[in-house]
XYZ file of C-alpha atoms in Angstrom:
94
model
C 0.000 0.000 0.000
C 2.844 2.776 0.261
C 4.575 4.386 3.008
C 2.736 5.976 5.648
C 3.450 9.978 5.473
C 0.831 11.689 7.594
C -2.342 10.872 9.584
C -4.251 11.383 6.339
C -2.324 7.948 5.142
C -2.909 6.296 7.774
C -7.081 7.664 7.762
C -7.091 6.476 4.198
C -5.976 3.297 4.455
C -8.147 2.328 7.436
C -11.039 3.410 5.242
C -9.532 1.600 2.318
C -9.052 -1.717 4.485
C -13.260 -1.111 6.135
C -14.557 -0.480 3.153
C -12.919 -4.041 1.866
C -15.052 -6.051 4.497
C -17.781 -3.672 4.230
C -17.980 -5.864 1.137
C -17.954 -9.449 2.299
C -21.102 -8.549 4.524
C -23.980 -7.446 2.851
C -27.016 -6.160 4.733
C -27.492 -4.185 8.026
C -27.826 -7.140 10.422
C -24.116 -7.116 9.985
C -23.474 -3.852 11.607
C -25.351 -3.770 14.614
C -23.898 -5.703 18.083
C -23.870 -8.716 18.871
C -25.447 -9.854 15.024
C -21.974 -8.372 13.537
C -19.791 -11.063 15.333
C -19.013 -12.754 11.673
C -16.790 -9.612 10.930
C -14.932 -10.396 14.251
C -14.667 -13.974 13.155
C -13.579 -13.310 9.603
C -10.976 -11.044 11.103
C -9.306 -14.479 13.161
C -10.857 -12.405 16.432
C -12.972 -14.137 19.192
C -15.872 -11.793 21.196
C -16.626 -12.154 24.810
C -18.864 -9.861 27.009
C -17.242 -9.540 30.369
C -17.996 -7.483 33.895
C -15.971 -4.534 33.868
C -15.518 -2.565 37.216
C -13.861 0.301 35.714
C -15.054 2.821 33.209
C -13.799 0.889 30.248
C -15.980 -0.232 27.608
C -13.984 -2.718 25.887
C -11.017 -3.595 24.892
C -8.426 -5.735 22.382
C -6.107 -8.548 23.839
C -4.763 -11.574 22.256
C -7.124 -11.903 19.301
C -9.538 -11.417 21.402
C -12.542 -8.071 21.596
C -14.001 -7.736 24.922
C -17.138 -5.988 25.679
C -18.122 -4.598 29.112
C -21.436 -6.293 29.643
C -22.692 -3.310 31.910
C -22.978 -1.436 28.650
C -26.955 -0.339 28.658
C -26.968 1.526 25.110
C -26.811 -1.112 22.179
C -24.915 2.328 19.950
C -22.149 2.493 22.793
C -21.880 -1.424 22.421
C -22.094 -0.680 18.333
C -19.164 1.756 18.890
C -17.272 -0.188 21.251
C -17.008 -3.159 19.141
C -15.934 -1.266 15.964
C -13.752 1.241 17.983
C -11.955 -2.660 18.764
C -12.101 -3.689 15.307
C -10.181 -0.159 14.193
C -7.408 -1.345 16.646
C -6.798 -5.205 15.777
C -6.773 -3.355 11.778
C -4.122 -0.602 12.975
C -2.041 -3.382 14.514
C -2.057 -5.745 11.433
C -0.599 -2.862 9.299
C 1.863 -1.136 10.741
């Protein structure tokens, strides 16, 4: 893909790389938690809703996207998840 030269790189080719599975998942079931888990899965990530005691909403470790399960607002879970997804996609192109 090139060299990265400024933030605009590296905001193009995260849109680049979404829009690219945008289009193995057609239809909206695929973006709305918990139906979008096949996006996790094609990405080689597991997801698991956990208690949280702090004010974290999620978070990436070892392949794996965590969700706080205290999370009352299925958009903040939305955002969570994808927020994850933007970080396991940062971290595979460095």
């Amino acid at each position: 893909m090139g060299d990265i030269h400024s933030f605009r790189d590296v905001a193009n080719r995260i849109r680049s790389r979404v829009n690219d599975i945008r289009k193995q998942f057609i239809g909206n079931e695929y973006y709305q938690y918990p139906t979008c888990m096949p996006i996790a899965h094609s990405l080689g990530l597991a997801v698991t809703e956990i208690n949280l005691d702090t004010r974290q909403d999620g978070f990436l470790a070892d392949k794996k996207i965590f969700i706080n399960r205290k999370i009352r607002f299925p958009e903040r879970n939305n955002f969570t998840f994808f927020h994850e997804i933007s970080h396991h996609l940062l971290e595979q192109d460095d």
